[in-house]
Amino acid sequence: MIQSKFPELLHGGDYNPEQWMKQKDTIWRQDMEYARKAGINTLSIGIFSWSFLEPEDGVYDFAWMDEVMDNLAANEIKAVLATPSGARPPWLAEKYPSVLRMTNERMRRVYGGRHNSCLSSPDYRRKVTEINTRLAQRYANHPALAIWHISNEYNNDCHCPLCQARFQEWLRARYGTIDQLNDCWWNSFWSHRYTSFEQVESPTSPSWLGENESPAAQLAWKRFCTDNLVDFFNMEIAPLRQATPDIPVTANMMGTFTGLDYYKLGRAMDISSWDNYPQWTGDERDVAVSEQSAFKHDLMRGVSDQKPFLLMESSPSAVNWFSCNRIRTPGTLMYQSMQAIAHGSDSVQYFQFRAGRGGSEQYHGAVINHTGSANTRVFREVTDVGAALKQIAPVAGSVTRNQVALLYDWNDRWALDIAWFLHRGNQKYEETVLDHHAALSMQGIGIDMIDQDSEIDAYRVVVAPMAYLIRDGFSEKIEKFVQNGGRLVLTYASGYVNEESLTFQEPNPCLLHSIAGIRVDEIDALDDRRTNHFIWNGKRYEVKEVAELSTLDGAKQLAGYEEQFYAEKPMLTVHPYGDGCCYYIAARTDADFLCDLYDKVLAEAGISLLATEMTDGVKVTARYDGDNQYVFLMNSSHAKGTATVTKPMRDLQTGELIDGMCTVQPMSIRVLVSAN
Ligand code: GAL
């Protein structure tokens, strides 16, 4: 894996000069002039350029791209050069129909749209390899080439016969025999025992069409789609690795997108990158918007094991695909951009550099709008971001050193989404992990997102909400962590099924119950008219939506339910185990309880806080580089905020010395530095 460290923070975005081919003498020249003016040092090109690069099968035209690459180099702009597989030219679909995806209704798509090629099609694989090879060979030694951008927002699945065959091959490799598959999928249910792998098909929609109710089959399909995609990704990068072994590769991801296990994709690339489109409101709701964005930044750093990542896309103004597309209120762009850096990004990149005149994204925010003028509010704000990134340039390449990890595992998410129980179709896995993230970050710490495969020894606290599916090896790892003094927080709906989504034959939380010191007897789904309560440390809290009824088995009860037949059963427990301990939260609560609990858990664990006494909407993170510590104080509230830093620091942009309380203007971020 290539360790990429840039001497500066990257600033740029998606650049589509091919849309202006007929006006290149004026527009391309102006693009470079404006890029320099806005402090742009990076542009992503070629993402949707296939029909210009290969106008006919086997006929290539790189002359225009040579010119673009030369322009970038002449202006000291790094090229984030894309492979064009995100969208294909019409001739390709016409000549090789297998590239067109089939829907889960088994309907072949017609040409159109993007991100919809069949990743199993040998024709598509061959054509992608051919064009990637040519791109790699042509630009291997070009001074502008800095990063490979693989495809665009890889997503969704194809159900064609080629994909079915690969799925069956994948099943054979995973299960070995069809009997083993039948056992793992519990196919004695409804007489579904297969006698050959060829009988197994991908899940269908609508439900009456075929198989779409088996949790194990659905889970297998999700896993296959990720593996098939990672295989395609590896195929895409093979010629790039060969021609340009030192150029890092990335693929832009989409936060909590459910179609792919991003840890698997993230670990296959050199730098992770993602596209962040928060729906800022310009009022107090921005505190919640900011928290969602913080959570996803941490997740997108986590999928590549906490290395610095890239913010590959963000809108400099409104997007065009929400139902209500607000423009950014003044200052929001700066906040959005600095927040990415605060969470570990080494870049701020936009979609898009220049708005096209047509197409569905003609009204999407852009650095340069239709007037072609630099005299716009958006352009000035982008220029301000460029200047700010220069001021905080030493942050580039610095890393996080968080002591608290929060589990977000796509296998848990999938298995819960698929499961037929509780609030079917609305288990709120993502919302729950987000709630824990918010409560933890209100304590004045940064958070690492992990999955069940991540190394956890270096953390002091691990929080695993709704860890429903326990993958092989996870419980042993967790047990060792707690034995060695770690603090674990578990919640309801944990340890229900094994890797294959089969229930265990012992009480929940299975494989974790000796650590938790409780046995779950029942789990209840509460509708919105039914709640319960509990008192902990003299304060009364509400229970809602999901609640477990358990029996103590070694743990100490810290709080019991108040009402109905739940009364006095454990709601919050703690179980000392080895040198550490495990807290168990038996039911879903509001944020007030999680905040109070984490206040106590982090204090007990001796977690060093980055800041204290933070007013509403103020959050903090830190990045480290050798002896330097960079602390980011972020205020997403529209009122002035304050926080107290725990040691003297200097504002990296203004030079002001901060000792103790620090003011943060509404919707803004301060970057402080101290020698560690
Ligand atoms: C992204 C995509 C871009 C552009 C953008 C608009 O999801 O990668 O190509 O469509 O959305 O917000």
XYZ file of C-alpha atoms and ligand atoms in Angstrom:
688
model
C 0.000 0.000 0.000
C 1.324 3.416 -0.968
C 1.711 5.867 1.892
C 0.554 9.148 0.450
C 1.483 12.341 2.146
C 0.989 15.623 0.397
C 3.036 18.683 1.391
C -0.132 20.778 1.355
C -3.841 20.350 1.797
C -5.552 19.713 -1.522
C -8.180 22.131 -2.786
C -10.095 21.555 -5.985
C -12.892 19.525 -7.459
C -14.528 17.737 -10.370
C -13.515 19.416 -13.583
C -15.249 18.559 -16.856
C -13.377 20.437 -19.596
C -14.771 18.042 -22.213
C -18.139 19.780 -21.799
C -16.500 22.919 -23.182
C -14.493 21.373 -25.988
C -15.999 23.754 -28.543
C -15.074 26.817 -26.492
C -11.798 25.600 -25.172
C -9.797 28.569 -26.354
C -11.690 30.863 -24.053
C -13.178 28.655 -21.345
C -10.184 26.398 -20.668
C -7.915 29.410 -20.377
C -10.320 31.092 -17.997
C -10.617 27.884 -15.951
C -6.911 27.932 -15.219
C -6.927 31.611 -14.392
C -9.842 31.173 -11.959
C -8.354 28.047 -10.407
C -5.181 29.977 -9.558
C -7.216 32.846 -8.211
C -9.243 30.557 -5.921
C -6.168 28.810 -4.537
C -7.066 25.582 -6.285
C -4.201 23.102 -6.500
C -6.068 19.949 -7.558
C -8.654 19.084 -10.209
C -10.351 15.742 -10.822
C -10.616 14.962 -14.502
C -11.807 12.239 -16.825
C -14.570 10.949 -14.549
C -17.209 11.049 -17.279
C -14.966 11.351 -20.340
C -15.143 7.940 -21.952
C -16.950 9.015 -25.115
C -14.255 11.630 -25.756
C -11.366 9.307 -24.937
C -12.715 6.448 -27.041
C -15.270 7.873 -29.474
C -15.575 4.517 -31.245
C -14.623 1.021 -30.243
C -10.828 0.857 -30.300
C -10.420 4.425 -31.622
C -8.760 6.556 -28.977
C -8.270 10.298 -28.736
C -6.041 11.527 -25.955
C -4.955 14.769 -27.624
C -7.498 16.868 -25.749
C -6.617 15.245 -22.457
C -2.911 15.816 -23.127
C -3.744 19.477 -23.408
C -5.769 19.474 -20.198
C -3.012 17.637 -18.314
C -0.414 20.065 -19.676
C -2.562 23.003 -18.619
C -2.806 21.597 -15.120
C 0.931 21.023 -14.896
C 1.692 24.500 -16.222
C -0.522 25.933 -13.477
C 0.884 23.710 -10.732
C -2.406 21.909 -10.332
C -2.383 18.227 -9.462
C -4.543 15.929 -11.539
C -6.797 13.475 -9.784
C -7.153 11.372 -12.883
C -10.207 9.148 -13.148
C -10.806 5.868 -14.840
C -13.973 6.426 -16.860
C -15.971 3.342 -15.865
C -18.622 5.363 -13.991
C -20.462 6.104 -17.264
C -20.066 4.583 -20.704
C -20.628 5.791 -24.242
C -23.737 4.611 -26.152
C -21.695 2.637 -28.717
C -20.377 0.419 -25.957
C -23.860 -0.638 -24.838
C -24.997 -1.057 -28.417
C -22.079 -3.275 -29.382
C -21.753 -5.198 -26.096
C -25.244 -5.496 -24.566
C -23.932 -7.584 -21.662
C -22.632 -4.333 -20.137
C -26.221 -3.313 -19.407
C -27.387 -4.265 -15.959
C -30.384 -6.405 -15.188
C -32.678 -5.253 -12.384
C -33.805 -7.507 -9.551
C -37.081 -7.886 -11.489
C -34.822 -9.544 -14.136
C -35.356 -6.736 -16.649
C -32.444 -5.709 -18.880
C -31.897 -1.970 -18.697
C -31.692 0.122 -21.835
C -28.890 2.606 -22.407
C -28.888 5.744 -20.250
C -27.899 7.143 -16.900
C -24.622 6.202 -15.253
C -23.183 3.924 -12.569
C -25.146 1.069 -14.089
C -22.731 -1.287 -15.813
C -22.626 -4.995 -15.150
C -19.406 -5.654 -13.243
C -19.400 -9.315 -14.263
C -19.610 -8.656 -17.997
C -16.366 -9.895 -19.613
C -16.851 -7.259 -22.332
C -17.095 -4.476 -19.769
C -14.124 -5.777 -17.856
C -12.076 -5.994 -21.057
C -13.032 -2.515 -22.269
C -12.325 -0.976 -18.854
C -8.958 -2.708 -18.645
C -8.067 -1.508 -22.145
C -8.848 2.119 -21.505
C -7.295 2.111 -18.033
C -4.122 0.609 -19.494
C -3.925 3.333 -22.122
C -4.529 6.065 -19.587
C -1.903 4.648 -17.258
C 0.713 4.228 -19.948
C 0.086 7.623 -21.470
C 0.192 9.648 -18.243
C 2.546 7.530 -16.130
C 5.265 10.128 -16.259
C 3.142 13.209 -16.617
C 4.063 15.813 -13.984
C 0.410 16.594 -13.246
C -0.571 13.047 -12.303
C -1.026 12.826 -8.513
C -3.872 10.447 -7.651
C -5.964 7.834 -9.455
C -9.703 8.289 -8.985
C -11.258 4.910 -9.689
C -14.631 5.077 -11.418
C -17.255 7.127 -9.576
C -19.367 6.251 -6.575
C -19.464 2.535 -7.339
C -22.947 1.357 -6.451
C -25.795 -1.121 -6.738
C -26.124 -4.543 -8.180
C -26.885 -6.434 -11.361
C -28.964 -9.624 -11.575
C -28.064 -10.824 -15.076
C -27.120 -14.458 -15.815
C -23.401 -13.556 -15.708
C -23.798 -12.173 -12.195
C -25.868 -15.197 -11.146
C -23.059 -17.465 -12.342
C -20.450 -15.488 -10.408
C -22.696 -15.508 -7.352
C -22.981 -19.289 -7.570
C -19.206 -19.579 -7.908
C -18.809 -17.334 -4.872
C -21.240 -19.514 -2.892
C -19.342 -22.647 -3.868
C -16.089 -21.088 -2.667
C -17.675 -19.990 0.616
C -19.650 -23.126 1.487
C -17.869 -25.924 -0.373
C -20.911 -28.173 -0.577
C -24.547 -27.412 -1.213
C -25.407 -29.245 1.995
C -23.288 -26.835 3.957
C -25.079 -23.921 2.291
C -28.452 -25.483 3.107
C -27.454 -25.859 6.744
C -26.035 -22.356 7.044
C -29.111 -20.857 5.396
C -31.528 -23.065 7.404
C -33.067 -24.248 4.158
C -35.081 -26.989 5.805
C -37.496 -24.086 6.407
C -40.247 -24.073 3.725
C -38.608 -27.041 1.980
C -35.973 -24.880 0.340
C -33.074 -27.317 0.360
C -31.108 -26.884 -2.868
C -29.462 -29.809 -4.591
C -26.998 -27.792 -6.683
C -25.427 -24.320 -6.569
C -26.923 -23.610 -9.992
C -30.389 -23.499 -8.413
C -29.496 -20.550 -6.207
C -30.505 -17.132 -7.556
C -30.055 -13.614 -6.281
C -32.897 -12.122 -4.200
C -35.738 -10.746 -6.278
C -38.120 -7.872 -6.126
C -41.123 -7.788 -6.004
C -41.424 -10.443 -3.361
C -43.768 -12.768 -5.278
C -41.234 -13.131 -8.079
C -38.738 -15.376 -6.315
C -36.585 -15.653 -3.207
C -36.529 -12.548 -1.103
C -37.403 -13.559 2.422
C -34.446 -15.652 3.506
C -32.179 -13.571 5.769
C -29.156 -15.738 4.977
C -29.676 -15.547 1.204
C -30.063 -11.771 1.334
C -26.944 -11.427 3.446
C -24.960 -13.666 1.112
C -25.999 -11.533 -1.864
C -24.879 -8.338 -0.115
C -21.530 -9.900 0.680
C -21.135 -11.216 -2.834
C -21.870 -7.778 -4.312
C -19.117 -6.233 -2.187
C -16.633 -8.956 -3.110
C -17.541 -8.742 -6.801
C -17.053 -4.982 -6.658
C -13.714 -5.217 -4.863
C -12.663 -7.733 -7.503
C -13.682 -5.262 -10.217
C -11.825 -2.476 -8.405
C -8.680 -4.627 -8.245
C -9.063 -5.343 -11.942
C -9.376 -1.601 -12.621
C -6.228 -0.745 -10.710
C -4.043 -3.591 -12.027
C -2.794 -1.681 -15.108
C -2.382 1.480 -13.015
C -0.256 -0.334 -10.446
C 1.872 -1.684 -13.238
C 2.518 1.622 -14.993
C 2.440 3.904 -11.942
C 3.390 1.927 -8.830
C 3.890 5.096 -6.786
C 0.620 6.859 -7.559
C -2.043 6.305 -4.876
C -5.477 5.055 -5.848
C -8.797 5.991 -4.333
C -12.477 5.461 -5.084
C -15.025 7.991 -3.892
C -17.532 6.528 -1.440
C -20.861 7.679 -0.042
C -20.841 7.590 3.757
C -23.338 5.070 5.076
C -24.467 3.839 1.635
C -25.898 0.393 2.379
C -24.988 -1.390 -0.868
C -21.319 -2.056 -0.100
C -19.234 -2.949 2.904
C -16.967 0.070 2.678
C -14.402 -1.413 5.068
C -13.616 -4.014 2.418
C -13.367 -1.412 -0.333
C -11.554 1.092 1.905
C -8.911 -1.437 2.829
C -8.273 -2.177 -0.849
C -7.317 1.426 -1.653
C -4.381 3.628 -0.709
C -6.437 6.619 0.435
C -10.123 6.565 1.165
C -12.246 9.367 -0.185
C -15.878 10.314 -0.056
C -18.524 12.715 -1.236
C -20.248 14.723 1.481
C -23.511 16.515 0.771
C -24.963 17.725 4.073
C -28.347 19.403 3.916
C -27.411 22.576 5.772
C -30.394 24.646 6.823
C -28.783 27.914 7.872
C -30.435 27.762 11.292
C -30.161 25.838 14.563
C -30.931 22.547 12.812
C -27.372 22.772 11.509
C -26.114 21.366 14.826
C -27.728 18.032 13.917
C -26.608 18.294 10.285
C -23.067 18.912 11.453
C -23.166 15.886 13.730
C -24.293 13.631 10.868
C -21.486 14.934 8.768
C -18.950 14.437 11.599
C -20.100 10.846 12.028
C -19.698 10.097 8.328
C -16.279 11.757 8.132
C -15.135 9.546 11.013
C -16.619 6.498 9.301
C -14.943 7.266 5.982
C -11.613 7.646 7.804
C -12.325 4.419 9.688
C -12.849 2.292 6.592
C -9.216 2.862 5.659
C -8.033 2.189 9.205
C -7.807 5.829 10.322
C -5.380 7.137 7.699
C -6.000 10.688 6.439
C -8.724 10.627 3.782
C -9.876 12.960 1.004
C -13.090 14.914 0.827
C -13.507 14.172 -2.870
C -16.763 16.058 -3.457
C -18.829 18.649 -1.637
C -21.035 21.366 -2.990
C -19.780 24.945 -2.901
C -23.426 26.026 -2.883
C -26.791 24.290 -3.272
C -27.055 20.790 -4.620
C -29.902 20.074 -7.030
C -31.229 16.710 -5.914
C -32.805 17.328 -2.509
C -36.497 18.195 -2.570
C -35.566 21.636 -1.231
C -32.188 22.846 -2.442
C -30.986 25.650 -0.182
C -27.952 27.660 -1.091
C -25.206 27.823 1.524
C -25.628 30.732 3.879
C -22.452 32.858 4.204
C -19.777 31.050 6.194
C -21.305 27.589 5.802
C -18.897 26.589 3.043
C -15.932 27.433 5.269
C -17.458 25.417 8.106
C -18.221 22.438 5.869
C -14.678 22.484 4.482
C -12.790 22.924 7.746
C -14.943 20.262 9.393
C -13.643 17.707 6.895
C -10.051 18.649 7.735
C -10.880 18.470 11.445
C -11.965 14.864 11.036
C -8.860 13.799 9.130
C -9.293 14.879 5.528
C -6.284 16.139 3.605
C -8.461 17.844 1.019
C -11.468 19.972 0.270
C -12.807 19.201 -3.192
C -16.016 20.277 -4.800
C -18.537 19.035 -7.209
C -18.234 20.907 -9.468
C -15.650 23.366 -10.712
C -17.725 24.822 -13.561
C -21.456 24.283 -14.033
C -22.468 22.811 -17.378
C -25.149 24.509 -19.447
C -27.314 21.429 -19.670
C -27.798 17.973 -18.234
C -29.486 17.198 -14.938
C -26.769 18.960 -12.970
C -26.969 22.327 -14.736
C -28.296 23.927 -11.532
C -25.953 22.140 -9.144
C -23.671 24.417 -7.131
C -20.320 25.115 -8.778
C -17.236 27.205 -8.155
C -17.946 28.977 -11.444
C -21.580 29.493 -12.367
C -23.211 30.062 -15.756
C -22.205 33.682 -15.975
C -18.564 32.616 -16.016
C -17.781 35.378 -13.564
C -15.399 35.233 -10.632
C -17.282 38.084 -9.060
C -19.776 35.929 -7.171
C -20.305 35.216 -3.498
C -19.619 31.518 -4.016
C -16.352 32.173 -5.844
C -15.219 34.537 -3.096
C -16.056 31.985 -0.412
C -14.187 29.262 -2.312
C -11.209 31.620 -2.519
C -11.436 32.154 1.239
C -11.374 28.396 1.762
C -8.291 28.195 -0.475
C -6.562 30.839 1.635
C -7.548 29.139 4.913
C -6.209 25.795 3.701
C -2.876 27.465 2.985
C -2.801 28.939 6.485
C -3.328 25.550 8.067
C -1.106 23.651 5.594
C 1.038 22.023 8.334
C -2.003 19.902 9.204
C -1.567 17.932 5.936
C -0.744 14.298 6.586
C -1.328 14.524 10.339
C -3.233 11.661 11.924
C -5.776 11.052 14.658
C -4.905 9.313 17.931
C -8.282 8.668 19.467
C -8.733 6.532 22.549
C -12.390 5.721 21.992
C -13.727 3.491 19.210
C -17.298 3.107 18.034
C -18.395 0.082 16.032
C -20.286 0.518 12.749
C -20.264 -2.747 10.864
C -22.060 -3.234 7.552
C -22.752 -6.856 8.495
C -24.707 -5.712 11.551
C -26.522 -3.144 9.468
C -27.453 -5.608 6.744
C -28.476 -8.377 9.101
C -30.687 -5.999 11.095
C -32.214 -4.473 7.976
C -33.051 -7.955 6.743
C -34.207 -9.465 10.065
C -37.874 -10.299 10.533
C -38.489 -9.028 14.058
C -38.692 -5.910 16.244
C -39.358 -2.906 14.006
C -39.026 -4.729 10.708
C -37.521 -2.491 8.058
C -36.897 0.259 10.619
C -34.358 -1.086 13.100
C -32.501 2.258 13.170
C -28.990 0.829 13.238
C -27.433 3.879 11.625
C -29.468 6.290 13.772
C -28.452 4.407 16.902
C -24.738 4.464 16.130
C -25.102 8.138 15.236
C -26.733 8.809 18.631
C -23.783 7.201 20.391
C -21.364 9.158 18.222
C -23.129 12.396 19.119
C -23.153 11.620 22.828
C -19.477 10.661 22.809
C -18.414 13.703 20.854
C -20.218 15.965 23.316
C -17.685 14.852 25.928
C -14.800 16.651 24.181
C -13.105 13.794 22.362
C -12.495 12.524 18.858
C -13.854 9.113 17.869
C -12.577 6.298 15.654
C -15.133 4.255 13.752
C -14.255 0.572 13.491
C -15.733 -2.710 12.302
C -15.438 -6.172 13.791
C -12.212 -6.795 11.852
C -10.428 -3.701 13.192
C -7.559 -3.849 15.665
C -8.854 -2.640 19.033
C -6.002 -3.204 21.471
C -4.896 0.415 21.494
C -8.290 1.827 22.551
C -9.409 2.348 26.108
C -13.131 2.363 25.408
C -15.013 0.436 22.725
C -18.707 1.101 22.151
C -20.632 -1.495 20.151
C -24.292 -0.509 19.743
C -26.655 -3.130 18.317
C -23.803 -5.533 17.537
C -26.440 -7.951 16.304
C -24.309 -10.269 14.158
C -21.124 -11.632 15.689
C -18.514 -12.453 13.113
C -15.944 -15.163 13.682
C -13.125 -13.900 15.862
C -14.886 -10.820 17.216
C -15.935 -12.130 20.623
C -12.418 -13.433 21.344
C -10.965 -10.056 20.425
C -13.453 -8.205 22.622
C -12.882 -10.583 25.484
C -9.131 -10.003 25.369
C -9.725 -6.253 25.188
C -11.854 -6.231 28.345
C -9.600 -8.734 30.146
C -6.725 -6.358 29.552
C -8.492 -3.407 31.117
C -10.649 -2.045 28.282
C -14.111 -0.651 28.880
C -16.803 -2.040 26.634
C -20.291 -0.618 26.170
C -22.858 -2.992 24.687
C -26.519 -2.404 23.993
C -29.749 -4.274 23.358
C -29.969 -6.327 20.162
C -26.367 -7.519 20.408
C -25.122 -11.038 19.869
C -28.296 -12.445 18.329
C -26.904 -14.217 15.272
C -23.685 -15.730 13.995
C -21.780 -14.831 10.823
C -24.426 -16.693 8.757
C -27.310 -14.970 10.561
C -28.315 -18.151 12.387
C -29.388 -17.639 15.984
C -27.221 -19.240 18.649
C -28.497 -21.938 20.980
C -27.824 -20.003 24.157
C -29.088 -16.774 25.705
C -28.253 -13.436 24.122
C -25.946 -11.572 23.945
C -24.370 -14.718 22.586
C -20.618 -15.126 22.738
C -20.579 -11.888 24.725
C -22.777 -12.880 27.622
C -20.003 -13.909 29.978
C -18.417 -10.481 29.392
C -21.733 -8.668 29.846
C -22.750 -10.748 32.871
C -26.415 -10.823 31.894
C -28.762 -13.149 30.033
C -31.434 -11.659 27.828
C -34.777 -13.401 28.246
C -36.967 -11.388 25.861
C -36.743 -8.401 23.527
C -39.727 -6.109 23.063
C -40.658 -3.608 20.358
C -42.434 -0.530 21.717
C -44.657 1.559 19.490
C -44.622 5.323 19.811
C -47.428 5.303 22.387
C -45.560 3.022 24.768
C -42.560 4.039 26.855
C -40.931 3.024 30.102
C -38.587 4.825 32.476
C -35.655 4.286 34.776
C -33.773 6.287 37.363
C -29.995 6.381 37.365
C -27.857 8.586 39.601
C -30.985 10.372 40.762
C -32.165 11.317 37.275
C -35.178 9.860 35.452
C -34.825 8.841 31.791
C -37.186 7.524 29.154
C -37.009 4.180 27.379
C -38.481 3.861 23.900
C -38.761 1.661 20.827
C -36.653 -1.359 21.875
C -36.247 -2.919 25.300
C -34.813 -6.167 26.553
C -35.835 -8.035 29.671
C -32.856 -9.802 31.192
C -31.587 -11.671 34.203
C -28.383 -10.768 35.987
C -25.653 -13.351 35.619
C -22.713 -11.745 37.389
C -23.308 -8.108 36.430
C -24.328 -5.414 38.893
C -27.598 -3.622 38.187
C -27.148 0.149 38.073
C -30.718 0.938 37.088
C -33.940 -1.000 36.619
C -37.093 -0.270 34.630
C -39.889 1.460 36.495
C -43.133 0.405 34.949
C -45.385 -2.450 33.812
C -44.191 -6.022 33.917
C -40.671 -4.773 33.206
C -40.458 -3.201 36.682
C -37.099 -3.607 38.388
C -35.593 -5.697 35.629
C -32.112 -4.525 34.624
C -31.938 -1.539 32.298
C -28.316 -0.587 32.932
C -25.686 -2.970 34.257
C -21.953 -3.102 34.712
C -19.858 -6.217 34.880
C -16.221 -6.170 36.002
C -14.333 -8.637 33.817
C -10.592 -9.230 34.034
C -8.992 -5.826 34.428
C -11.807 -4.071 32.571
C -15.568 -3.985 32.600
C -18.637 -4.105 30.398
C -21.621 -1.762 30.565
C -24.862 -3.058 29.096
C -27.697 -0.743 28.057
C -30.855 -2.844 27.759
C -33.103 -0.366 25.955
C -33.116 2.569 23.580
C -33.067 5.966 25.272
C -32.734 9.601 24.336
C -29.440 11.439 24.040
C -29.589 12.815 27.608
C -28.914 9.385 29.092
C -26.135 8.511 26.640
C -24.381 11.808 27.391
C -24.566 11.244 31.143
C -23.378 7.662 30.802
C -20.409 8.552 28.604
C -19.444 11.351 30.938
C -18.981 8.678 33.620
C -17.472 5.943 31.434
C -14.837 8.219 29.898
C -13.891 9.651 33.288
C -13.495 6.142 34.730
C -11.377 5.128 31.754
C -9.148 8.166 32.254
C -9.705 9.427 28.708
C -7.913 12.722 28.129
C -10.414 15.302 26.983
C -9.379 17.731 24.250
C -11.658 20.454 25.595
C -14.163 20.910 28.385
C -17.107 23.193 29.141
C -18.216 23.241 25.521
C -21.398 25.190 24.840
C -24.214 23.656 22.764
C -23.115 22.822 19.245
C -19.376 22.967 20.004
C -17.348 19.839 19.215
C -13.645 19.104 19.202
C -11.222 16.801 17.388
C -7.454 16.552 17.177
C -4.812 15.528 14.653
C -1.156 14.833 15.401
C 2.071 15.120 13.519
C 5.217 14.230 15.406
C 5.204 16.532 18.414
C 2.505 18.841 17.110
C -1.078 18.557 18.185
C -3.766 20.330 16.132
C -7.031 20.885 17.942
C -10.145 21.838 15.989
C -12.877 23.637 17.878
C -16.064 23.535 15.830
C -19.169 25.540 16.550
C -22.123 24.492 14.395
C -24.537 26.578 16.401
C -25.662 29.908 15.035
C -24.826 31.520 18.370
C -21.364 32.326 19.668
C -19.800 29.309 21.426
C -17.024 28.691 23.908
C -14.868 25.801 25.041
C -11.978 25.468 27.454
C -8.796 23.946 26.126
C -6.756 21.874 28.494
C -3.381 23.427 27.731
C -2.066 26.657 26.177
C -2.389 26.649 22.409
C -1.936 29.027 19.477
C -4.515 29.792 16.783
C -2.890 28.537 13.593
C -4.574 31.214 11.484
C -4.429 34.323 13.651
C -1.488 33.522 15.920
C -3.593 34.364 18.992
C -2.524 32.583 22.167
C -5.324 30.663 23.862
C -5.038 29.636 27.462
C -8.236 28.331 28.983
C -11.503 29.543 27.550
C -11.727 30.036 23.804
C -14.505 31.747 21.877
C -15.728 30.241 18.612
C -17.858 32.401 16.341
C -21.225 31.072 15.135
C -20.912 28.363 12.468
C -17.154 28.458 12.424
C -14.057 26.465 13.260
C -10.804 27.393 14.969
C -7.610 25.449 14.452
C -5.247 25.525 17.408
C -1.740 24.138 17.619
C 0.446 23.179 20.512
C 3.660 21.345 21.019
C 2.562 18.000 22.419
C -22.204 12.807 -6.652
C -21.576 12.349 -7.944
C -21.216 13.538 -8.814
C -22.370 14.487 -8.906
C -22.763 14.911 -7.519
C -23.879 15.904 -7.452
O -22.911 11.809 -6.018
O -20.419 11.607 -7.715
O -20.838 13.078 -10.099
O -23.429 13.863 -9.528
O -23.171 13.783 -6.798
O -24.195 16.243 -6.125
